[in-house]
Amino acid sequence: MTSLAPKPDKHKKAKALKPGSIRPAKELCSECGLCDTYYVHYVKEACAFINQQISELEEQIHGQSRNLDNPNDLYFGVHQDMMAARKKQPIEGAQWTGIVSSIACEMLTQGIVEGVVCVQNTKEDRFQPMPVIARTPAEVLAAKVNKPTLSPNLSVLEEIEKSGLKRLLVIGVGCQIQALRAVEKKLGLEKLYVLGTPCVDNVSRAGLQKFLDTTSKSPSTVVYYEFMQDFQVHFKHEDGSIEKVPFFGLNTKELKDVFAPSCMSCFDYVNSLADLVVGYMGAPFGWQWIVVRNDTGQEMLDLVKNQIDTQPVTSSGDRKAAVQQSIPAYDKAVTLPMWAAKMMGVVIEKIGPKGLEYARFSIDSHFTRNYLYVKRNHPEKLENHVPDYAKKIVSQYKLPKA
Ligand code: FAD
Ligand code: SF4
């Protein structure tokens, strides 16, 4: 007699990898969380560091892959709208003005989703990520502000399937979202919404400590930090004070190995596969940068349109000379004396790239650095792992010989 019961999905028989064990992507693993679940079954296709497939997934999700001849597509990915925005009443303690948390709260309150995957921190450590499925706005708000560390957001995927959630919002960075998109159809959802942030230069918890210890005057009181458009790192401390350290004064020798190998080989800075992206780097200082990739993203943004002011994106300056000069400087781990670093920061801020041109500056600097990293450390991966758009961006610069 044949059974009429549906066959269980194969992945449910797979076993999550043990905490601390070596992941299939080895040292390139970004700890996205997929391998902490039975979806490890799909790791060879899904992992952003084993199978780079941004173009195919763009096609699947947005109905088209980016047009490499369109300068904005080339840099910022498939999009139907872009703008600068800020909340009229910022959320106290959010990373910027809290647009991400506000959208997630609205989606829950209006019943558009039943849960939100986001990342809170542990009680003991404000920077130790703790992914959760938030069911209330209070739980979403408890996840506000960046945890500037690798975060296993996808470790809650099994819980989603088991809890029977049908409508879900996932907030995450590029590597998490690529793996999520690859297994999306296996999750049993009716609708998945994806709210992404750009991401770059992430670190392990130990790496974060080294960064704080070498860069801030008071590492233990740092509440959050950001690499800002004024070419300085801004550290916010517990007492509300802001400490600014110029990029060019960073102790590059000490910090060279701080960034996770996954982030040194990532080319999805702008979170190409999210429906809506909320960052800051293409916007004037104090504003957030919004990239609407598709209709789902527009639906999400519309939920907060009464809560935000917007303005068109702008672009000025020319990044190219600054990027070209930064390539050998980074390579040789040059650290400028603080007075010179401050002066250089002031000059570049006055005459340097602004708006979308600043975003291009940051993308170019990171892609050239990462291209060299992959070429030197994983030459066998270079061809397939670097997407065509990144190869085109990198080809504008003269790189040092390997
Ligand atoms: P909030 O309302 O404060 O919400 C922040 C959300 O981020 C929360 O929902 C939380 O779940 C989620 N989150 C926090 N930490 C992580 C993590 N480690 N992994 C996944 N999700 C997380 N923008 C740029 O334009 N350029 C950059 O170079 C850049 N680098 C970033 C690096 C990291 C590691 C992260 C997490 C974000 C980065 N961003 C960058 C995005 C930017 O810093 C803000 O997160 C974004 O603008 C949203 O601000 P907000 O006030 O709306 O967020
Ligand atoms: Fe697994 Fe994610 Fe690490 Fe890839 S990055 S090996 S999918 S945990």
Coordinates of C-alpha atoms and ligand atoms in Angstrom, one line a residue:
M1 CA 0.0 0.0 0.0
T2 CA 1.4 3.4 -0.9
S3 CA 1.3 6.1 1.8
L4 CA -0.7 9.3 0.9
A5 CA 1.2 11.3 3.5
P6 CA 3.5 13.9 1.9
K7 CA 7.2 12.9 2.0
P8 CA 9.1 15.0 4.5
D9 CA 11.5 17.5 2.9
K10 CA 14.9 16.0 2.7
H11 CA 16.5 18.8 4.6
K12 CA 14.6 17.9 7.8
K13 CA 16.7 14.8 8.0
A14 CA 20.0 16.8 7.9
K15 CA 21.7 17.6 11.2
A16 CA 22.7 21.1 12.1
L17 CA 26.5 21.4 12.5
K18 CA 27.8 21.5 16.1
P19 CA 28.6 25.0 17.5
G20 CA 32.3 25.7 17.0
S21 CA 32.8 23.0 14.4
I22 CA 34.5 23.9 11.0
R23 CA 31.9 25.2 8.5
P24 CA 31.8 24.2 4.9
A25 CA 33.1 27.6 3.8
K26 CA 36.0 27.1 6.2
E27 CA 37.8 30.4 7.1
L28 CA 35.5 32.3 4.7
C29 CA 32.4 31.5 6.8
S30 CA 30.6 34.6 7.9
E31 CA 28.6 32.7 10.6
C32 CA 25.3 33.5 8.9
G33 CA 23.6 30.8 10.8
L34 CA 22.4 28.6 8.0
C35 CA 24.7 25.7 9.1
D36 CA 23.2 25.9 12.7
T37 CA 20.0 24.5 11.2
Y38 CA 19.0 21.5 9.1
Y39 CA 19.1 23.8 6.1
V40 CA 22.8 23.0 6.1
H41 CA 21.5 20.4 3.7
Y42 CA 21.6 23.1 1.0
V43 CA 24.9 24.8 2.0
K44 CA 26.8 24.0 -1.2
E45 CA 24.2 25.9 -3.3
A46 CA 23.2 28.5 -0.7
C47 CA 26.4 29.7 1.0
A48 CA 27.5 33.1 -0.3
F49 CA 31.1 32.1 0.0
I50 CA 30.8 28.7 -1.7
N51 CA 28.4 29.5 -4.6
Q52 CA 28.3 33.2 -5.6
Q53 CA 25.0 33.5 -7.6
I54 CA 23.9 37.1 -7.1
S55 CA 23.0 37.6 -10.8
E56 CA 20.8 34.5 -11.0
L57 CA 19.0 35.4 -7.7
E58 CA 18.5 39.0 -8.8
E59 CA 16.7 37.6 -11.8
Q60 CA 14.6 35.3 -9.6
I61 CA 13.7 38.0 -7.0
H62 CA 13.6 41.3 -8.9
G63 CA 12.7 39.8 -12.3
Q64 CA 16.0 41.2 -13.8
S65 CA 19.7 41.2 -13.0
R66 CA 21.5 44.5 -12.8
N67 CA 22.3 46.2 -16.1
L68 CA 26.1 46.7 -16.1
D69 CA 25.9 49.5 -18.6
N70 CA 23.7 51.6 -16.3
P71 CA 26.1 53.3 -13.9
N72 CA 23.7 53.3 -10.9
D73 CA 22.7 49.7 -11.4
L74 CA 26.4 48.8 -11.7
Y75 CA 27.1 50.2 -8.3
F76 CA 23.8 50.0 -6.3
G77 CA 22.1 47.0 -7.9
V78 CA 18.6 46.6 -9.3
H79 CA 16.4 49.4 -8.1
Q80 CA 13.3 51.3 -9.0
D81 CA 13.8 54.3 -6.6
M82 CA 16.5 55.8 -4.4
M83 CA 16.3 58.7 -2.0
A84 CA 17.6 60.2 1.2
A85 CA 15.2 60.0 4.2
R86 CA 15.1 60.5 8.0
K87 CA 12.5 60.0 10.6
K88 CA 10.7 63.1 11.7
Q89 CA 11.0 61.8 15.2
P90 CA 14.1 59.6 15.4
I91 CA 14.0 56.5 17.6
E92 CA 16.3 57.2 20.6
G93 CA 19.2 54.7 20.6
A94 CA 18.7 53.5 17.0
Q95 CA 21.8 53.3 14.7
W96 CA 20.6 56.2 12.6
T97 CA 17.1 57.5 12.8
G98 CA 15.4 54.1 13.2
I99 CA 13.8 53.7 9.8
V100 CA 14.5 49.9 9.9
S101 CA 12.9 49.4 13.3
S102 CA 10.0 51.6 12.3
I103 CA 9.1 49.6 9.2
A104 CA 9.4 46.3 11.2
C105 CA 7.1 47.7 13.9
E106 CA 4.5 48.8 11.4
M107 CA 4.5 45.5 9.6
L108 CA 3.7 43.7 12.9
T109 CA 1.1 46.2 14.1
Q110 CA -0.7 46.3 10.8
G111 CA -0.7 42.5 10.7
I112 CA 1.3 42.3 7.5
V113 CA 3.7 39.8 9.0
E114 CA 3.5 37.5 12.0
G115 CA 7.1 37.7 12.9
V116 CA 10.4 39.6 12.3
V117 CA 13.8 38.0 12.2
C118 CA 16.2 40.5 13.8
V119 CA 19.1 40.6 16.2
Q120 CA 19.0 41.6 19.8
N121 CA 22.1 41.4 22.1
T122 CA 22.7 39.2 25.2
K123 CA 22.1 40.6 28.7
E124 CA 25.8 40.3 29.5
D125 CA 27.3 42.0 26.4
R126 CA 25.8 44.8 24.3
F127 CA 27.7 43.7 21.2
Q128 CA 27.1 39.9 21.4
P129 CA 24.4 39.2 18.8
M130 CA 21.3 37.2 19.7
P131 CA 19.0 36.5 16.7
V132 CA 15.3 36.3 17.5
I133 CA 11.9 36.1 15.8
A134 CA 10.2 39.2 17.2
R135 CA 6.5 38.9 17.6
T136 CA 5.8 42.4 19.1
P137 CA 7.1 45.9 18.4
A138 CA 8.8 45.9 21.8
E139 CA 10.8 42.9 20.7
V140 CA 11.7 44.7 17.4
L141 CA 12.8 47.8 19.3
A142 CA 15.0 45.6 21.6
A143 CA 16.9 44.8 18.4
K144 CA 17.6 48.4 17.4
V145 CA 21.2 49.5 16.8
N146 CA 23.9 47.6 14.9
K147 CA 25.7 44.7 16.5
P148 CA 28.9 45.3 14.7
T149 CA 29.9 41.6 14.8
L150 CA 29.2 38.6 12.6
S151 CA 25.7 37.5 13.5
P152 CA 24.1 34.1 12.9
N153 CA 20.7 35.5 12.0
L154 CA 19.7 32.4 10.0
S155 CA 20.0 30.2 13.1
V156 CA 16.3 30.8 13.7
L157 CA 15.2 29.3 10.4
E158 CA 14.2 25.9 11.8
E159 CA 12.1 27.7 14.4
I160 CA 10.2 29.5 11.6
E161 CA 9.2 26.3 9.9
K162 CA 8.3 24.6 13.2
S163 CA 6.2 27.5 14.5
G164 CA 4.1 27.5 11.3
L165 CA 4.7 31.2 10.6
K166 CA 3.4 32.1 7.1
R167 CA 4.2 35.8 6.7
L168 CA 7.6 36.9 7.8
L169 CA 10.0 39.9 7.6
V170 CA 13.7 39.2 7.7
I171 CA 16.2 42.0 8.5
G172 CA 19.8 41.2 7.6
V173 CA 23.0 41.9 5.8
G174 CA 24.1 40.6 2.3
C175 CA 25.6 37.2 3.1
Q176 CA 22.7 36.3 5.3
I177 CA 20.2 37.4 2.7
Q178 CA 21.9 35.5 -0.2
A179 CA 21.7 32.2 1.8
L180 CA 18.1 33.0 2.8
R181 CA 17.0 33.7 -0.8
A182 CA 18.6 30.4 -1.9
V183 CA 16.4 28.4 0.6
E184 CA 13.4 30.8 0.6
K185 CA 11.1 28.3 -1.2
K186 CA 11.8 25.6 1.4
L187 CA 10.6 27.6 4.3
G188 CA 6.9 27.0 3.8
L189 CA 6.0 30.7 3.8
E190 CA 3.2 32.5 2.0
K191 CA 5.1 35.8 1.8
L192 CA 8.7 36.7 2.7
Y193 CA 9.7 40.4 3.1
V194 CA 13.4 41.2 3.1
L195 CA 14.7 44.5 4.7
G196 CA 18.4 44.7 4.2
T197 CA 21.2 47.0 5.3
P198 CA 24.5 47.5 3.5
C199 CA 27.4 45.9 5.4
V200 CA 31.2 46.0 5.2
D201 CA 34.2 45.3 7.4
N202 CA 32.4 43.2 10.0
V203 CA 34.4 41.4 12.7
S204 CA 34.2 38.5 15.2
R205 CA 33.5 39.5 18.8
A206 CA 37.3 39.1 19.6
G207 CA 38.1 41.2 16.5
L208 CA 35.7 43.9 17.6
Q209 CA 37.5 44.1 21.0
K210 CA 40.8 44.6 19.2
F211 CA 39.3 47.3 17.0
L212 CA 37.8 49.2 20.0
D213 CA 41.0 48.7 22.1
T214 CA 43.3 50.1 19.4
T215 CA 41.0 52.9 18.1
S216 CA 38.9 54.3 21.0
K217 CA 40.1 56.2 24.0
S218 CA 37.5 54.5 26.2
P219 CA 36.7 51.1 24.6
S220 CA 34.4 49.8 27.5
T221 CA 32.0 52.7 27.2
V222 CA 31.4 52.6 23.5
V223 CA 27.6 52.1 22.8
Y224 CA 27.9 52.2 19.0
Y225 CA 30.1 53.3 16.2
E226 CA 29.9 54.1 12.4
F227 CA 32.4 54.9 9.7
M228 CA 30.9 58.2 8.7
Q229 CA 30.7 60.3 5.5
D230 CA 33.1 62.9 7.0
F231 CA 35.9 60.3 6.8
Q232 CA 36.0 59.7 10.5
V233 CA 34.8 56.9 12.8
H234 CA 32.3 58.2 15.2
F235 CA 32.1 56.4 18.6
K236 CA 29.2 57.1 20.8
H237 CA 29.8 56.6 24.5
E238 CA 27.5 55.7 27.4
D239 CA 27.4 59.4 28.5
G240 CA 26.3 60.5 25.1
S241 CA 29.6 62.0 24.1
I242 CA 30.9 61.4 20.5
E243 CA 34.6 60.6 19.9
K244 CA 35.8 61.0 16.3
V245 CA 38.9 59.3 14.9
P246 CA 39.9 60.0 11.3
F247 CA 40.0 57.0 8.9
F248 CA 43.5 58.0 7.8
G249 CA 44.8 57.8 11.4
L250 CA 43.6 54.2 12.0
N251 CA 46.3 51.9 13.1
T252 CA 46.2 49.9 9.8
K253 CA 49.1 47.6 10.8
E254 CA 47.3 46.4 13.9
L255 CA 43.9 46.4 12.2
K256 CA 44.8 44.6 9.0
D257 CA 43.8 41.2 10.3
V258 CA 40.8 42.4 12.3
F259 CA 38.2 42.2 9.7
A260 CA 36.7 38.8 9.2
P261 CA 38.0 36.9 6.1
S262 CA 34.4 36.6 4.9
C263 CA 34.1 40.4 4.8
M264 CA 37.5 40.7 3.1
S265 CA 36.1 38.6 0.3
C266 CA 32.6 40.0 0.1
F267 CA 31.3 41.9 -3.0
D268 CA 27.7 42.4 -1.9
Y269 CA 28.2 45.6 0.1
V270 CA 24.8 47.0 -1.0
N271 CA 22.7 43.9 -0.2
S272 CA 21.6 43.2 -3.8
L273 CA 18.9 40.6 -2.9
A274 CA 16.8 42.5 -0.3
D275 CA 13.5 44.1 -1.4
L276 CA 14.4 47.3 0.4
V277 CA 17.8 48.6 1.6
V278 CA 18.3 51.1 4.3
G279 CA 21.8 52.4 4.9
Y280 CA 23.4 55.9 5.1
M281 CA 26.4 56.1 2.7
G282 CA 24.6 57.6 -0.4
A283 CA 22.9 60.3 1.7
P284 CA 23.9 63.6 3.2
F285 CA 25.3 63.4 6.8
G286 CA 22.4 62.8 9.3
W287 CA 20.1 61.3 6.6
Q288 CA 19.6 57.6 5.7
W289 CA 19.9 56.2 2.2
I290 CA 17.0 54.2 0.8
V291 CA 17.2 51.9 -2.2
V292 CA 13.8 50.4 -3.3
R293 CA 14.6 47.3 -5.3
N294 CA 11.1 46.1 -6.2
D295 CA 7.3 46.5 -5.5
T296 CA 7.6 44.6 -2.2
G297 CA 10.2 47.1 -1.1
Q298 CA 8.0 50.0 -2.1
E299 CA 5.1 48.4 -0.1
M300 CA 7.3 48.3 2.9
L301 CA 8.6 51.9 2.6
D302 CA 5.0 53.2 2.1
L303 CA 4.1 52.0 5.6
V304 CA 6.3 54.7 7.1
K305 CA 5.9 57.5 4.5
N306 CA 4.0 59.7 7.1
Q307 CA 6.8 59.3 9.6
I308 CA 9.7 60.4 7.3
D309 CA 11.1 63.4 5.5
T310 CA 12.7 62.6 2.1
Q311 CA 14.9 64.4 -0.4
P312 CA 16.4 63.3 -3.7
V313 CA 19.8 61.7 -3.7
T314 CA 22.7 64.0 -4.9
S315 CA 26.2 63.3 -6.1
S316 CA 29.3 65.6 -6.2
G317 CA 33.1 65.4 -6.3
D318 CA 35.4 62.9 -7.9
R319 CA 36.4 59.8 -6.0
K320 CA 38.8 58.2 -8.4
A321 CA 42.1 59.8 -7.4
A322 CA 41.4 59.2 -3.7
V323 CA 40.5 55.5 -4.3
Q324 CA 43.7 55.0 -6.4
Q325 CA 45.9 56.5 -3.7
S326 CA 44.3 54.5 -0.9
I327 CA 45.1 51.2 -2.6
P328 CA 48.9 51.1 -2.0
A329 CA 48.5 52.9 1.3
Y330 CA 46.2 50.1 2.6
D331 CA 48.4 47.5 1.0
K332 CA 51.5 48.8 2.8
A333 CA 49.6 49.4 6.0
V334 CA 50.6 53.0 6.2
T335 CA 49.5 54.8 9.4
L336 CA 49.7 58.6 9.4
P337 CA 50.5 60.7 12.5
M338 CA 47.2 61.9 14.0
W339 CA 47.7 65.6 13.1
A340 CA 48.3 64.7 9.5
A341 CA 45.3 62.3 9.5
K342 CA 43.1 65.0 10.9
M343 CA 44.2 67.5 8.3
M344 CA 43.7 65.1 5.5
G345 CA 40.2 64.2 6.7
V346 CA 39.3 68.0 6.9
V347 CA 40.6 68.6 3.3
I348 CA 38.9 65.5 1.8
E349 CA 35.7 66.4 3.6
K350 CA 35.7 69.9 2.1
I351 CA 36.5 68.9 -1.5
G352 CA 35.9 65.2 -1.5
P353 CA 33.1 63.0 -2.8
K354 CA 29.6 63.5 -1.5
G355 CA 26.2 61.7 -1.7
L356 CA 26.2 58.9 -4.2
E357 CA 29.9 59.7 -5.1
Y358 CA 30.8 59.0 -1.5
A359 CA 29.0 55.6 -1.7
R360 CA 31.0 54.9 -4.9
F361 CA 34.2 55.9 -3.1
S362 CA 33.4 53.4 -0.3
I363 CA 32.4 50.6 -2.8
D364 CA 35.5 51.1 -4.9
S365 CA 37.9 51.1 -1.9
H366 CA 36.4 48.0 -0.5
F367 CA 36.1 46.1 -3.8
T368 CA 39.7 46.8 -4.9
R369 CA 41.0 45.7 -1.4
N370 CA 38.8 42.6 -1.4
Y371 CA 39.7 41.7 -5.0
L372 CA 43.4 41.7 -4.0
Y373 CA 42.6 39.7 -0.9
V374 CA 40.8 36.9 -2.8
K375 CA 43.5 37.0 -5.6
R376 CA 46.2 36.4 -3.0
N377 CA 44.5 34.1 -0.6
H378 CA 42.0 32.1 -2.7
P379 CA 43.2 32.5 -6.3
E380 CA 41.2 29.4 -7.3
K381 CA 38.0 31.2 -6.3
L382 CA 38.7 34.5 -8.0
E383 CA 36.9 33.8 -11.3
N384 CA 33.6 32.5 -10.0
H385 CA 33.4 34.3 -6.6
V386 CA 33.8 37.8 -7.9
P387 CA 30.6 38.9 -9.6
D388 CA 30.9 40.6 -13.0
Y389 CA 29.8 44.0 -11.7
A390 CA 32.6 43.9 -9.2
K391 CA 35.1 42.9 -11.8
K392 CA 34.0 45.9 -13.9
I393 CA 34.3 48.3 -10.9
V394 CA 37.8 47.0 -10.0
S395 CA 39.0 47.2 -13.6
Q396 CA 38.9 51.1 -13.3
Y397 CA 42.0 51.0 -11.1
K398 CA 45.6 50.0 -11.3
L399 CA 46.2 47.3 -8.7
P400 CA 49.6 46.3 -7.3
K401 CA 51.1 43.1 -8.6
A402 CA 50.1 40.1 -6.5
Ligands
FAD1 P1 17.8 50.5 13.6 O1 16.4 50.9 13.6 O2 18.8 50.8 14.7 O3 17.8 48.9 13.3 C1 19.1 48.2 13.1 C2 18.7 46.8 12.6 O4 19.9 46.1 12.2 C3 18.0 45.9 13.7 O5 16.7 45.5 13.2 C4 18.9 44.7 13.8 O6 18.2 43.5 13.8 C5 19.8 44.7 12.6 N1 21.2 44.3 12.8 C6 22.0 44.8 13.8 N2 23.2 44.2 13.7 C7 23.1 43.3 12.7 C8 24.1 42.4 12.2 N3 25.3 42.2 12.7 N4 23.7 41.5 11.2 C9 22.4 41.7 10.7 N5 21.5 42.6 11.1 C10 21.8 43.4 12.2 N6 25.3 51.3 5.9 C11 26.0 52.0 5.0 O7 25.4 52.8 4.3 N7 27.3 51.7 4.8 C12 28.0 50.8 5.6 O8 29.2 50.7 5.4 C13 27.3 50.1 6.5 N8 28.0 49.1 7.3 C14 27.2 48.4 8.2 C15 27.8 47.3 8.9 C16 27.1 46.5 9.7 C17 27.8 45.4 10.4 C18 25.7 46.7 9.9 C19 24.9 45.8 10.8 C20 25.1 47.7 9.2 C21 25.8 48.6 8.3 N9 25.2 49.6 7.6 C22 25.9 50.3 6.7 C23 23.8 50.0 7.9 C24 23.6 51.2 8.8 O9 24.7 51.2 9.8 C25 22.3 51.1 9.6 O10 22.2 49.8 10.2 C26 21.1 51.3 8.7 O11 21.2 52.6 8.1 C27 19.8 51.2 9.6 O12 19.8 52.2 10.5 P2 18.4 52.4 11.4 O13 18.6 53.5 12.4 O14 17.2 52.5 10.5 O15 18.5 51.0 12.2
SF4_2 FE1 27.3 28.0 6.5 FE2 26.6 30.6 6.4 FE3 29.1 29.8 7.1 FE4 28.3 29.5 4.6 S1 28.6 31.5 5.7 S2 29.5 28.0 5.8 S3 26.2 29.0 4.9 S4 27.2 29.4 8.3

